[in-house]
Short mmCIF file of C-alpha atoms in Angstrom, two decimals:
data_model
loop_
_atom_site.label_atom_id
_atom_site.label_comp_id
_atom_site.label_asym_id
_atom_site.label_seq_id
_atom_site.Cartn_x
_atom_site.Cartn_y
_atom_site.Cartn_z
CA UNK A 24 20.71 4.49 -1.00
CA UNK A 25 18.46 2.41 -3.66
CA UNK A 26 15.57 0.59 -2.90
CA UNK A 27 17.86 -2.62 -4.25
CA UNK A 28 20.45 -1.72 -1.47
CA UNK A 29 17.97 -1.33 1.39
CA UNK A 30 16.35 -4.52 0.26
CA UNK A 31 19.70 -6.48 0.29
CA UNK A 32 20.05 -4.33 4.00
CA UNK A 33 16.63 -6.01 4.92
CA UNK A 34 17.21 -9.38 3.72
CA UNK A 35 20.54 -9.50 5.43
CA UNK A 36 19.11 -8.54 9.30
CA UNK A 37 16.17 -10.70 8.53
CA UNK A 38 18.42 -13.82 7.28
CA UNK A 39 18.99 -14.49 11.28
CA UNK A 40 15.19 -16.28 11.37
CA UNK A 41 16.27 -18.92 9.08
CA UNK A 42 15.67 -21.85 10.93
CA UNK A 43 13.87 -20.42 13.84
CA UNK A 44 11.24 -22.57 15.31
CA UNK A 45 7.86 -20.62 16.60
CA UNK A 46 5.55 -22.07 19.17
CA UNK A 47 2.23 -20.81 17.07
CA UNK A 48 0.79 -20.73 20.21
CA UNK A 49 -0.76 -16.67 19.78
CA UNK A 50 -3.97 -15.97 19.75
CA UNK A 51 -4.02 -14.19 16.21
CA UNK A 52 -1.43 -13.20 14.35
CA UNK A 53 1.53 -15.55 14.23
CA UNK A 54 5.32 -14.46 15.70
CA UNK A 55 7.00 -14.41 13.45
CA UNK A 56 5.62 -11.65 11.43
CA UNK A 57 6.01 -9.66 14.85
CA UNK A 58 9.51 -10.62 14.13
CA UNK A 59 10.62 -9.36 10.72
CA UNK A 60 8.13 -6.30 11.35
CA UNK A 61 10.51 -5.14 14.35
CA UNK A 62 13.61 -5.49 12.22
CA UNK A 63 11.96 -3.62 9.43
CA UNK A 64 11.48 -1.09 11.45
CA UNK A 65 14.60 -1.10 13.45
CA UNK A 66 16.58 -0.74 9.54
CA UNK A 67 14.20 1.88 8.77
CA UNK A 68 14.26 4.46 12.04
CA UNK A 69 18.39 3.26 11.88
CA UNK A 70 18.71 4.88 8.54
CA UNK A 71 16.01 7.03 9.04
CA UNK A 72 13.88 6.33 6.48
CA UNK A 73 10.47 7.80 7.44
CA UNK A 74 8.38 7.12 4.31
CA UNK A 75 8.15 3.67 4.96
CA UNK A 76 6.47 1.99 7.54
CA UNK A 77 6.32 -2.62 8.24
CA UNK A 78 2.94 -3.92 7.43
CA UNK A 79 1.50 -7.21 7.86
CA UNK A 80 3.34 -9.13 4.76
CA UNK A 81 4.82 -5.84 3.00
CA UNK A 82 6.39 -2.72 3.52
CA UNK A 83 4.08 0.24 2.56
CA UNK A 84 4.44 4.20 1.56
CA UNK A 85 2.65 6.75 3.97
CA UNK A 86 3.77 10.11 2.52
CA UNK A 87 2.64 14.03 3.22
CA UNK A 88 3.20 15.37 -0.27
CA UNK A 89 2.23 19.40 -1.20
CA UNK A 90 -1.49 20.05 -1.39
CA UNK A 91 -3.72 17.77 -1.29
CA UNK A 92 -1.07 14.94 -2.56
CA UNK A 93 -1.22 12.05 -0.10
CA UNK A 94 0.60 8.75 -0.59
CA UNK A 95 -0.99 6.45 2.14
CA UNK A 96 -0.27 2.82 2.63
CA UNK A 97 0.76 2.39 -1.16
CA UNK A 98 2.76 -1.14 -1.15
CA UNK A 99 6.48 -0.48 -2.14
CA UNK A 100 7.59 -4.44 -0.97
CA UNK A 101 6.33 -7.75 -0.29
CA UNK A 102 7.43 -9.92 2.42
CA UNK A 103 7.74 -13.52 1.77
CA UNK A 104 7.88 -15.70 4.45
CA UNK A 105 8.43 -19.50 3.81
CA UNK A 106 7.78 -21.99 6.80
CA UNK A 107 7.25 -25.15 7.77
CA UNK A 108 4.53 -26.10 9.87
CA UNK A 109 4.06 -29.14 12.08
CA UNK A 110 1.65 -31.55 10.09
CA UNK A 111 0.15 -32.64 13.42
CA UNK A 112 -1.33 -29.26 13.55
CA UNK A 113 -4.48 -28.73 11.46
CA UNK A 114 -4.48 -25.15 11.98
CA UNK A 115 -1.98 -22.50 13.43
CA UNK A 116 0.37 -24.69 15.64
CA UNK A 117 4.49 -24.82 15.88
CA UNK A 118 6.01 -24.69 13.15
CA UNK A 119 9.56 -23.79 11.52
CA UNK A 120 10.68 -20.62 9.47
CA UNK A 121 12.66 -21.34 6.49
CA UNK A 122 12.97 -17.63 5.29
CA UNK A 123 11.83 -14.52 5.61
CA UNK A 124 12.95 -12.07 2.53
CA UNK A 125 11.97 -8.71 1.53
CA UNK A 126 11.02 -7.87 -2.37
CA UNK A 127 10.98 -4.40 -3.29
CA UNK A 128 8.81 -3.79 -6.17
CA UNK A 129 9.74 -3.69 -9.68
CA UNK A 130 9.16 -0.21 -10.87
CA UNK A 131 11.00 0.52 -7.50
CA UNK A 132 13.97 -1.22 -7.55
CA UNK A 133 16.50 1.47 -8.79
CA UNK A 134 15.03 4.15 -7.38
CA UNK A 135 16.73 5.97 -4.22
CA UNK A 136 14.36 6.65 -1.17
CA UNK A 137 13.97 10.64 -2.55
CA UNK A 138 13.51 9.33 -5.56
CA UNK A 139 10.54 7.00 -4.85
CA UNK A 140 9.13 9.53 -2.59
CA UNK A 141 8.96 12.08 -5.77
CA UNK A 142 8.02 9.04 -7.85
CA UNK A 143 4.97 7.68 -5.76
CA UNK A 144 3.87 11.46 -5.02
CA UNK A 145 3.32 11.91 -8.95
CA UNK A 146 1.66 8.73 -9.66
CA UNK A 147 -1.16 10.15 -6.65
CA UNK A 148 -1.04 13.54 -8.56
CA UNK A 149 -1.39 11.86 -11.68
CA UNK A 150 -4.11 10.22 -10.55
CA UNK A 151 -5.92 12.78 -8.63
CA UNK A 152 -6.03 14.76 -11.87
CA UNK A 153 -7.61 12.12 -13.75
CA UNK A 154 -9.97 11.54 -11.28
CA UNK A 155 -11.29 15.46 -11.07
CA UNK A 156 -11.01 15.53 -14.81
CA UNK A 157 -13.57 12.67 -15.62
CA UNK A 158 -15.76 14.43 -12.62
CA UNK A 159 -15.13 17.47 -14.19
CA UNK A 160 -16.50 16.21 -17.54
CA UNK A 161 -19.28 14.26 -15.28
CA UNK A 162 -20.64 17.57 -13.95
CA UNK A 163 -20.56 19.47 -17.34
CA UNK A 164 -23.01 16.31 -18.52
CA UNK A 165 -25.01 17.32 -15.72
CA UNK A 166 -24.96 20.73 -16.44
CA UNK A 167 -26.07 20.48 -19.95
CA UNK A 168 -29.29 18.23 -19.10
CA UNK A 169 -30.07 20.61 -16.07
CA UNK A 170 -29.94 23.32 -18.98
CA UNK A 171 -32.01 21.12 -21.30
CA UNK A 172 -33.88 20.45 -18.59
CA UNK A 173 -34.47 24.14 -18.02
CA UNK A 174 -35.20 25.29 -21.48
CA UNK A 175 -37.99 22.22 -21.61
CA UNK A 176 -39.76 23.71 -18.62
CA UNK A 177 -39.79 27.59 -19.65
CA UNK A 178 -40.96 26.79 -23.38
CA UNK A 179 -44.16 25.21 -21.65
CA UNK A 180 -47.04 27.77 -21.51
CA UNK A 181 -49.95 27.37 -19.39
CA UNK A 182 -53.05 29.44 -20.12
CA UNK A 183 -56.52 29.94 -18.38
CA UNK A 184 -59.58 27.55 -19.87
CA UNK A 185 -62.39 30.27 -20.82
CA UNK A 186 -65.24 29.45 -19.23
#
């Protein structure tokens, strides 16, 4: 399964909120992104899909890689959701959904699930080795003014004032 097919998948179970009214009536966050987080994750566990995980507005990447490799929350999709609000309501309040649609990025589209995984498990290695590169050449810089440092100190002679 592509990323393009699970999207579609997605879009499809979340197409029955078109229309929905919400009460806006919560404390914090809003309903309806309770909503199209459940069916996110019910399409996900269904085709069990463990990498990904529902988010507040997008669907992110949380995998264990070999090593040290660690892909955690890493965005692979945005969640759009278009409403309507009730213009008697400055803030919060009721309110209609128009849509709620899942966009898989870019770069991600085509890919299957495996695929991704592998993909977003060599960007991290890719950029863990830049990262202890540049340290790498950060400490050697280091190490060649502690040296300088060093040769500085032992080519200082102190000698005893006659008296």
């Amino acid at each position: 399964m592509t990323n393009k097919e699970l999207q579609d998948a997605l879009n499809g179970r979340l197409e029955k909120f078109d229309g929905e009214k919400y009460t806006g009536k919560e404390a914090s966050t809003p309903v309806y992104h309770r909503w199209y987080m459940h069916e996110i994750e019910s399409e996900l566990e269904s085709r069990g899909i463990e990498i990904f995980r529902a988010a507040t507005w997008k669907i992110v990447a949380e995998i264990d890689g070999p090593g040290d490799l660690r892909v955690g929350y890493e965005p692979v999709a945005s969640v759009n959701v278009e409403i309507k609000r009730d213009k008697r309501y400055k803030f919060g309040g009721h309110g209609v959904v128009k849509s709620i649609r899942v966009q898989f990025r870019e770069d991600l589209q085509g890919l299957t699930i495996e695929e991704t995984r592998a993909y977003l498990l060599k960007a991290d290695l890719k950029n863990r080795l830049e990262y202890w590169r540049k340290e790498r050449e950060r400490l050697s810089a280091e190490l060649d003014k502690a040296a300088e440092k060093i040769a500085d100190l032992t080519s200082i002679s102190i000698e005893e004032a006659d008296v």
